[in-house]
Coordinates of C-alpha atoms in Angstrom, one line a residue:
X97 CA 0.0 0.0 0.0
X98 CA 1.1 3.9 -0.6
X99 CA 0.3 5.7 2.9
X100 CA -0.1 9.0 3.6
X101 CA -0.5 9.4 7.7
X102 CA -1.6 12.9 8.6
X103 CA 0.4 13.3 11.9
X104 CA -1.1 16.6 12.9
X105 CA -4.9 14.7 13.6
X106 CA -3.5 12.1 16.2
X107 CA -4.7 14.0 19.5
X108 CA -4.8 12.1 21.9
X109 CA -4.8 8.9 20.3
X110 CA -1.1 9.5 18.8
X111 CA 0.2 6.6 21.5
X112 CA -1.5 4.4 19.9
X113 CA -1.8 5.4 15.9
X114 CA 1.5 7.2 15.8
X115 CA 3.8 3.7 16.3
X116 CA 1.2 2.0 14.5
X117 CA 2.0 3.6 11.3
X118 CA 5.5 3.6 11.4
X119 CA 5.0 -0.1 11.7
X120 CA 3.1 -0.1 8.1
X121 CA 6.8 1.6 6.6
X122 CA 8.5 -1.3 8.8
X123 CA 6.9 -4.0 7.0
X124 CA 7.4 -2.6 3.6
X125 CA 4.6 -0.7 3.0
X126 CA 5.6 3.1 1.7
X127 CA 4.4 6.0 3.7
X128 CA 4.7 9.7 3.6
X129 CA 4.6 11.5 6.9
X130 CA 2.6 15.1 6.9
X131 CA 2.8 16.9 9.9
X132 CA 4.4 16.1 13.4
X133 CA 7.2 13.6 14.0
X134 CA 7.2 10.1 13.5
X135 CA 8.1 8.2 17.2
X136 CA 11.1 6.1 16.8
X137 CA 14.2 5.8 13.7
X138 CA 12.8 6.4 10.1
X139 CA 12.6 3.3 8.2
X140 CA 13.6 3.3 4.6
X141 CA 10.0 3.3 3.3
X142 CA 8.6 6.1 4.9
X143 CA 9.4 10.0 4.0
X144 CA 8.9 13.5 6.1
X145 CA 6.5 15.6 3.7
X146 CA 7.6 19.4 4.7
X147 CA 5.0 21.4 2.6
X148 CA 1.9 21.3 0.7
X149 CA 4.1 21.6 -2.6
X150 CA 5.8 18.2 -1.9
X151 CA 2.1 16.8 -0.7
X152 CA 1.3 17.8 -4.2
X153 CA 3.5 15.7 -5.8
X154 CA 2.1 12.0 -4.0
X155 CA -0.2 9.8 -4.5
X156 CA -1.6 7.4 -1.7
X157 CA -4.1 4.7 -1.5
X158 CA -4.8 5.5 2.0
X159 CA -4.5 8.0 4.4
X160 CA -4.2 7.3 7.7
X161 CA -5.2 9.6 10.8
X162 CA -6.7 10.6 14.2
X163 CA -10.1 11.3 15.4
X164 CA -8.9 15.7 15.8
X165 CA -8.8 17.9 12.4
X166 CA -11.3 15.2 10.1
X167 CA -12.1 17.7 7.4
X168 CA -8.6 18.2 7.6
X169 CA -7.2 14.8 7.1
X170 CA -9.9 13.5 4.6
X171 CA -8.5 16.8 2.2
X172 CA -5.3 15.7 2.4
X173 CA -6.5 12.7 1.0
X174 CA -8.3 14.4 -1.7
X175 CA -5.0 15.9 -2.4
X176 CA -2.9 12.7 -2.8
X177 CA -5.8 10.4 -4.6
X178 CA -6.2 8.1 -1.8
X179 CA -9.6 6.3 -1.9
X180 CA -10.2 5.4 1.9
X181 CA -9.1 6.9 4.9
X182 CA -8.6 4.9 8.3
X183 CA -8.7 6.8 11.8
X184 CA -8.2 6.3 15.1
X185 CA -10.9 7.4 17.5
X186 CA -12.2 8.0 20.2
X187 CA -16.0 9.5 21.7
X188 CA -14.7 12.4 23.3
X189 CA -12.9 13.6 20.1
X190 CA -16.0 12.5 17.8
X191 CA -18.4 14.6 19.9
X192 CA -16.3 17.7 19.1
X193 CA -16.3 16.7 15.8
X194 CA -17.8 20.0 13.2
X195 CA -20.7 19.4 10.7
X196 CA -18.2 19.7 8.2
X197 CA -16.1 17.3 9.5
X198 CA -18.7 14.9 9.4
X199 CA -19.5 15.5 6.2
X200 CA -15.9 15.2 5.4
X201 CA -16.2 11.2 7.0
X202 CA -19.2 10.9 4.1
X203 CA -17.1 11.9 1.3
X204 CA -14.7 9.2 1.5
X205 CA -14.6 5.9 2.7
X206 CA -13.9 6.1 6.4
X207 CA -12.9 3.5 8.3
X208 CA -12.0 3.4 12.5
X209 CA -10.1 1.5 14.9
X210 CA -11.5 1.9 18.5
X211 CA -10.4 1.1 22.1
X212 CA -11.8 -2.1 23.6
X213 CA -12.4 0.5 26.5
X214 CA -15.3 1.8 24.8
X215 CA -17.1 -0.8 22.2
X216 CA -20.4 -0.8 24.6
X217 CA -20.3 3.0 24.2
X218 CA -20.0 2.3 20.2
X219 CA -22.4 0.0 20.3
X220 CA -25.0 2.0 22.0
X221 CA -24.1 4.9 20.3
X222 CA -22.3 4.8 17.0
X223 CA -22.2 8.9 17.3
X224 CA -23.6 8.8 13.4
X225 CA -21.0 6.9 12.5
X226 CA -21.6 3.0 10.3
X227 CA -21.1 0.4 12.8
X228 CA -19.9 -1.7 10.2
X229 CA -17.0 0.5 9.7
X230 CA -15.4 0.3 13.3
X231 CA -12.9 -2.6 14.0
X232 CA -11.0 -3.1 17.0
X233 CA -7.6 -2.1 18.4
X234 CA -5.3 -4.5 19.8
X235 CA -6.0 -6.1 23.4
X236 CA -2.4 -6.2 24.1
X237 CA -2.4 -2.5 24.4
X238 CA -0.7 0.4 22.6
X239 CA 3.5 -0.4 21.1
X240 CA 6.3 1.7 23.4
X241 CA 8.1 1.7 20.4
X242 CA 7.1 1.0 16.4
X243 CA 7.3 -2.3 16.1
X244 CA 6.4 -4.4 12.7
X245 CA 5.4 -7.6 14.6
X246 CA 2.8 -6.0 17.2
X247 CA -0.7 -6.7 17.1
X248 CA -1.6 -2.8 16.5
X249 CA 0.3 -2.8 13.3
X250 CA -1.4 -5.7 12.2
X251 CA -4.6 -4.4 13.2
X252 CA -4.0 -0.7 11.2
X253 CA -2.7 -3.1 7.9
X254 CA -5.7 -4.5 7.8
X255 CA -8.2 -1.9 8.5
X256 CA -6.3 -0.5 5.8
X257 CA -6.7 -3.3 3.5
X258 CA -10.1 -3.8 4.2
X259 CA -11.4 -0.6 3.7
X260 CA -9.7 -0.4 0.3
X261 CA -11.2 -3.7 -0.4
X262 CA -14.4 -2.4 0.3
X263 CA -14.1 1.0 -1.3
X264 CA -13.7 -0.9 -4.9
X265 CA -17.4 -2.2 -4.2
X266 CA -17.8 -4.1 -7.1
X267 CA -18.4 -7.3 -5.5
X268 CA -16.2 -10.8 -4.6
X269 CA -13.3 -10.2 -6.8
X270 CA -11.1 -13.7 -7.9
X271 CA -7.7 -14.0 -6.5
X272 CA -4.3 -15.3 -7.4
X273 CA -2.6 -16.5 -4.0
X274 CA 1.1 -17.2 -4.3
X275 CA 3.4 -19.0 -2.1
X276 CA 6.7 -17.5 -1.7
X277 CA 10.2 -19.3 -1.0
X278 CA 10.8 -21.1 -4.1
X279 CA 7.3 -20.0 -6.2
X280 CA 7.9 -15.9 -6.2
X281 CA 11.3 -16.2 -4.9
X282 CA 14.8 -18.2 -4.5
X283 CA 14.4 -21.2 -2.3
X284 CA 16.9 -20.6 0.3
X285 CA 15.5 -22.5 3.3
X286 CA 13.9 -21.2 6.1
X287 CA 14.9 -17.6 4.4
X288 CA 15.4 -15.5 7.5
X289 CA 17.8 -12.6 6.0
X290 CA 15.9 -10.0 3.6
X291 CA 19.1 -9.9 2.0
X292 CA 18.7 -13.4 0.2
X293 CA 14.9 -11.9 -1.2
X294 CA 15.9 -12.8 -4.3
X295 CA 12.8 -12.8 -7.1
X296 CA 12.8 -15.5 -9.5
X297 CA 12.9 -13.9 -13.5
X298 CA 9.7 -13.4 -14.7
X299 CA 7.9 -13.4 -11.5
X300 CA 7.2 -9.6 -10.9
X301 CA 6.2 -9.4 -15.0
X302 CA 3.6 -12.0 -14.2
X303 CA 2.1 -10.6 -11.4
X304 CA 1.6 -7.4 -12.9
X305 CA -0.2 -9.3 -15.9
X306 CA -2.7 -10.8 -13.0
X307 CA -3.5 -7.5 -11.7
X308 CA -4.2 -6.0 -15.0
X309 CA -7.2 -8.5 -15.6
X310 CA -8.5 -7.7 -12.3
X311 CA -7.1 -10.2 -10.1
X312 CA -6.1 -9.5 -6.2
X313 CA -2.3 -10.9 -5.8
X314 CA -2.0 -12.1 -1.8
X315 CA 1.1 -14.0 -0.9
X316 CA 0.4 -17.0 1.1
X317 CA 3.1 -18.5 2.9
X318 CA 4.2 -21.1 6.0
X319 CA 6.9 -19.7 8.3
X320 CA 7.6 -22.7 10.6
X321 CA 11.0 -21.4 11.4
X322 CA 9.4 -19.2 13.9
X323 CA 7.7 -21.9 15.8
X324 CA 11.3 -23.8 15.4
X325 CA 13.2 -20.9 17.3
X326 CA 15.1 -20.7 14.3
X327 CA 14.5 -16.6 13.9
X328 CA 12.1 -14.4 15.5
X329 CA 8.8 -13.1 13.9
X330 CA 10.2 -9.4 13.4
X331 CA 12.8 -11.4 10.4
X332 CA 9.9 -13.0 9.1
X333 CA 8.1 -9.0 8.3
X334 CA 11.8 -7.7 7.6
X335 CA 12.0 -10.1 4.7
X336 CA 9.1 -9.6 3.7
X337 CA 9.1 -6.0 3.9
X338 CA 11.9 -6.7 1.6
X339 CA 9.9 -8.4 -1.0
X340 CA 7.0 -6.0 -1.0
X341 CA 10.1 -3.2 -2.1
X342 CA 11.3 -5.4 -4.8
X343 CA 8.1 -5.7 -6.3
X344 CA 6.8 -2.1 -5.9
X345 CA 10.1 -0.9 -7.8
X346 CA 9.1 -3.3 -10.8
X347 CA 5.6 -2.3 -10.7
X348 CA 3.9 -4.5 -8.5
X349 CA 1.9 -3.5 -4.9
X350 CA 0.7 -6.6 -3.2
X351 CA -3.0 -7.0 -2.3
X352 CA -1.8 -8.4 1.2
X353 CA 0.7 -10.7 2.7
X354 CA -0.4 -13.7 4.7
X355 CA 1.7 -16.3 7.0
X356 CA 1.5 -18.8 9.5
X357 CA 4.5 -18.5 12.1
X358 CA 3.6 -21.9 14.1
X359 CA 5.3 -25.5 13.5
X360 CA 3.5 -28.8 11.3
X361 CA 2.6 -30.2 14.5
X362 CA 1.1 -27.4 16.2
X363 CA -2.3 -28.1 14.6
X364 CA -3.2 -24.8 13.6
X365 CA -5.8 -24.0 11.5
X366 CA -3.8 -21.3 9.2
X367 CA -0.8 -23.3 8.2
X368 CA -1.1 -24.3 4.8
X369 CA -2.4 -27.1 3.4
X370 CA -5.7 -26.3 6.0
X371 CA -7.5 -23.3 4.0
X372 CA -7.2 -20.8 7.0
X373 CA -5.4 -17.7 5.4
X374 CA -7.6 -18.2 2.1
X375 CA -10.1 -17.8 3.9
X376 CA -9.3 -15.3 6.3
X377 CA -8.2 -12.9 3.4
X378 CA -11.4 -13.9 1.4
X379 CA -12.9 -12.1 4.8
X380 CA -11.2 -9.2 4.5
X381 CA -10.7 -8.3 1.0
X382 CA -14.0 -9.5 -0.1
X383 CA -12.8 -12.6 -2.8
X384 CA -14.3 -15.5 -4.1
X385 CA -12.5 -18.5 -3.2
X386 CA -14.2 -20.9 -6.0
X387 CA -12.7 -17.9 -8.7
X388 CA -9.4 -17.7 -7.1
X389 CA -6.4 -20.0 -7.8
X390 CA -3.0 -20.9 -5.3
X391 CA 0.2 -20.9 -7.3
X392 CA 3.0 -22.9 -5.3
X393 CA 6.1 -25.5 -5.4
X394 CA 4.3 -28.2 -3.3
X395 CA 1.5 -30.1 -3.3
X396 CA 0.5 -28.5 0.0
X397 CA 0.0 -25.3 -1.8
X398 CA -2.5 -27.0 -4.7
X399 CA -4.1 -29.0 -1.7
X400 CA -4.8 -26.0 0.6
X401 CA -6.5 -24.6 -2.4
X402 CA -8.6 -27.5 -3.0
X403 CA -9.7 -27.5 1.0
X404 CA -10.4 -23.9 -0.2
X405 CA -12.7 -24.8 -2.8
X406 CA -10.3 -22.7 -5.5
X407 CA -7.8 -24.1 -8.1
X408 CA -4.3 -25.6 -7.5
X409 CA -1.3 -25.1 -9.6
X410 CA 2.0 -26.6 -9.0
X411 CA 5.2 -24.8 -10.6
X412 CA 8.6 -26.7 -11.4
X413 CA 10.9 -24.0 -9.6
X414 CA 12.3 -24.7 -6.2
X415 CA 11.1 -27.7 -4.9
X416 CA 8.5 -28.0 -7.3
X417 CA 10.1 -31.2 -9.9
X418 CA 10.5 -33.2 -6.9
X419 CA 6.9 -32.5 -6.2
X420 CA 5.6 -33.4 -9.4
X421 CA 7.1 -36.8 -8.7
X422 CA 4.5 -37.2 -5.5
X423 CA 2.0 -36.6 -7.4
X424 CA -0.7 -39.4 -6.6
X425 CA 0.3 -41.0 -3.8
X426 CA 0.4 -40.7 -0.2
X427 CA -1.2 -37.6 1.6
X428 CA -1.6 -35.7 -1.6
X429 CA -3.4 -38.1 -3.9
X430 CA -5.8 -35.0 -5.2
X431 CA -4.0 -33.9 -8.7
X432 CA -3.2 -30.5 -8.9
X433 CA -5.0 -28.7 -11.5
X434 CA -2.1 -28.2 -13.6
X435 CA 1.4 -28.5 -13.6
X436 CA 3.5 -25.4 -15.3
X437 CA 7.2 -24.4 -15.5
X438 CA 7.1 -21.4 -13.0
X439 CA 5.0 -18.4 -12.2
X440 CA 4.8 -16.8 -15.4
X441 CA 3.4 -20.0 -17.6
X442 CA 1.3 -20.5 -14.4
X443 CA 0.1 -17.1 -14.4
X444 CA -0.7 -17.3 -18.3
X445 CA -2.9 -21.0 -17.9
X446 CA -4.7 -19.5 -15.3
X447 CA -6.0 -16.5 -17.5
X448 CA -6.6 -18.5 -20.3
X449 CA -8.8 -20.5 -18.1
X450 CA -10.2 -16.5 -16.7

């Protein structure tokens, strides 16, 4: 995603939004800065705005804010092109809030993270605001410090990506799920190091030929090596902050990134091949599973899509012609639905099958 966070809104919520947002620059995402200081170093993806000259000259698909200066924050938006805006709020600051500023809320779509403090409140009340536009913060409270692996960040990424999901409002849309390490990118194993984010040729051309016809692109991936001890979670969103740079700078914005950090024998519902991240990012980015296809080196990746009810498609790269030789027997006796070289000829049979 391109961000723009309007710093000077935050009010009293700025604990909570301000590391929040600097997490979205620490997990790749880019985002410009307008107004106030960002708590914490400056990651590499986001950038101080100094005047309305340079704000001039960004674009953004969301702008992020606080519940103070809403007329305010929603303009900048109109300024940069962004389509949604996400806020934190809270009542008191809402109940000050202008008749312009609420109109301001109408113009775009608004989206807001509240406290758990005060959801009765909401829910009795939604102060004129849609209900169904109000997620939750975080339970574990607010970050001391910007952190890319704290519940707040994920919370804001995916307000984010919801709302812009939601703004498109053209219905379930089909998407192309892709595995990562040896599918999009060199097998390594257990890649830990952004440094060895190598993509694999032809990979960023063929994702940009699935968005053109429409297509949301979400990476899908297992990241055992977390639930090994093997590296901690913050490596996991530093490579793949990594990756979502690499793409952007050959034309290519992600949809989302999905990944389960727990070992096989943990039983949880979200490690591939059980169908939990399909289906949690069918949730939030309103897709159609049974018009969607998984692109991956192993059979796990064509199964989860099956348990998905979407198609499977196993490349040759990485571990994928040892695969191919499984195919048949044992746990994975359900065929993939085609078998292709690597992303790109992947990418092209699915679209002739689109």
């Amino acid at each position: 995603m391109r961000v723009l966070v309007h710093g000077l809104s935050f009010g009293g919520t700025r604990d909570r939004i301000a590391p929040a947002a600097v997490g979205l620059a620490l997990r790749g995402h880019r985002v410009d800065w307008w107004g106030g200081a960002p708590p914490g170093d400056m990651p590499g993806t986001l950038e101080l705005v100094h005047n309305v000259g340079e704000l001039l000259r960004r674009k953004a698909d969301v702008v992020v804010g606080g519940p103070a200066h809403a007329f305010a924050t929603v303009a900048s938006g109109w300024l940069v092109g962004a389509r949604t805006v996400v806020l934190a709020l809270d009542r008191a600051s809402v109940a000050t809030w202008s008749p312009v500023d609420r109109w301001a809320w109408q113009t775009i779509h608004a989206a807001g993270l509240i406290d758990e403090a005060e959801v009765e409140a909401w829910r009795r009340d939604p102060m004129g605001l849609q209900r169904d536009r109000l997620a939750l913060w975080s339970p574990e409270g607010s970050a001391e410090t910007p952190e890319a692996g704290h519940a707040d960040t994920e919370m804001l990424e995916r307000a984010c990506e919801r709302a812009l999901a939601r703004q498109r409002g053209h219905g379930l849309r089909s998407a192309v799920f892709v595995d990562r390490d040896g599918t999009l990118v060199r097998e390594v194993g257990y890649l830990a190091d952004p440094a060895d984010i190598e993509l694999l040729p032809g990979a960023a051309g063929a994702l940009r030929r699935l968005q053109a016809s429409g297509a949301a692109v979400v990476v899908v991936s297992n990241q055992s090596g977390v639930g090994r001890g093997l590296f901690p979670l913050a490596r996991v969103h530093q490579a793949m902050g990594r990756l979502r740079e690499l793409l952007r700078a050959a034309g290519v914005e992600l949809d989302a990134i999905y990944f389960c950090p727990h070992r096989p024998d943990a039983g949880c519902p979200c490690r591939k091949p059980s169908p939990g991240l399909l289906e949690r990012a069918a949730d939030d980015l309103q897709l159609s599973l049974r018009g969607s296809v998984m692109i991956g080196d192993k059979l796990l990746d064509a199964a989860t899509a099956h348990h998905a009810g979407a198609t499977g498609v196993l490349v040759r790269t990485g571990y994928g012609r040892d695969e191919e030789q499984r195919i048949g027997a044992g746990e994975f006796s359900n065929r993939p639905d085609a078998v292709c070289d690597d992303l790109a000829a992947a990418a092209a049979w699915w679209l002739d099958q689109a």
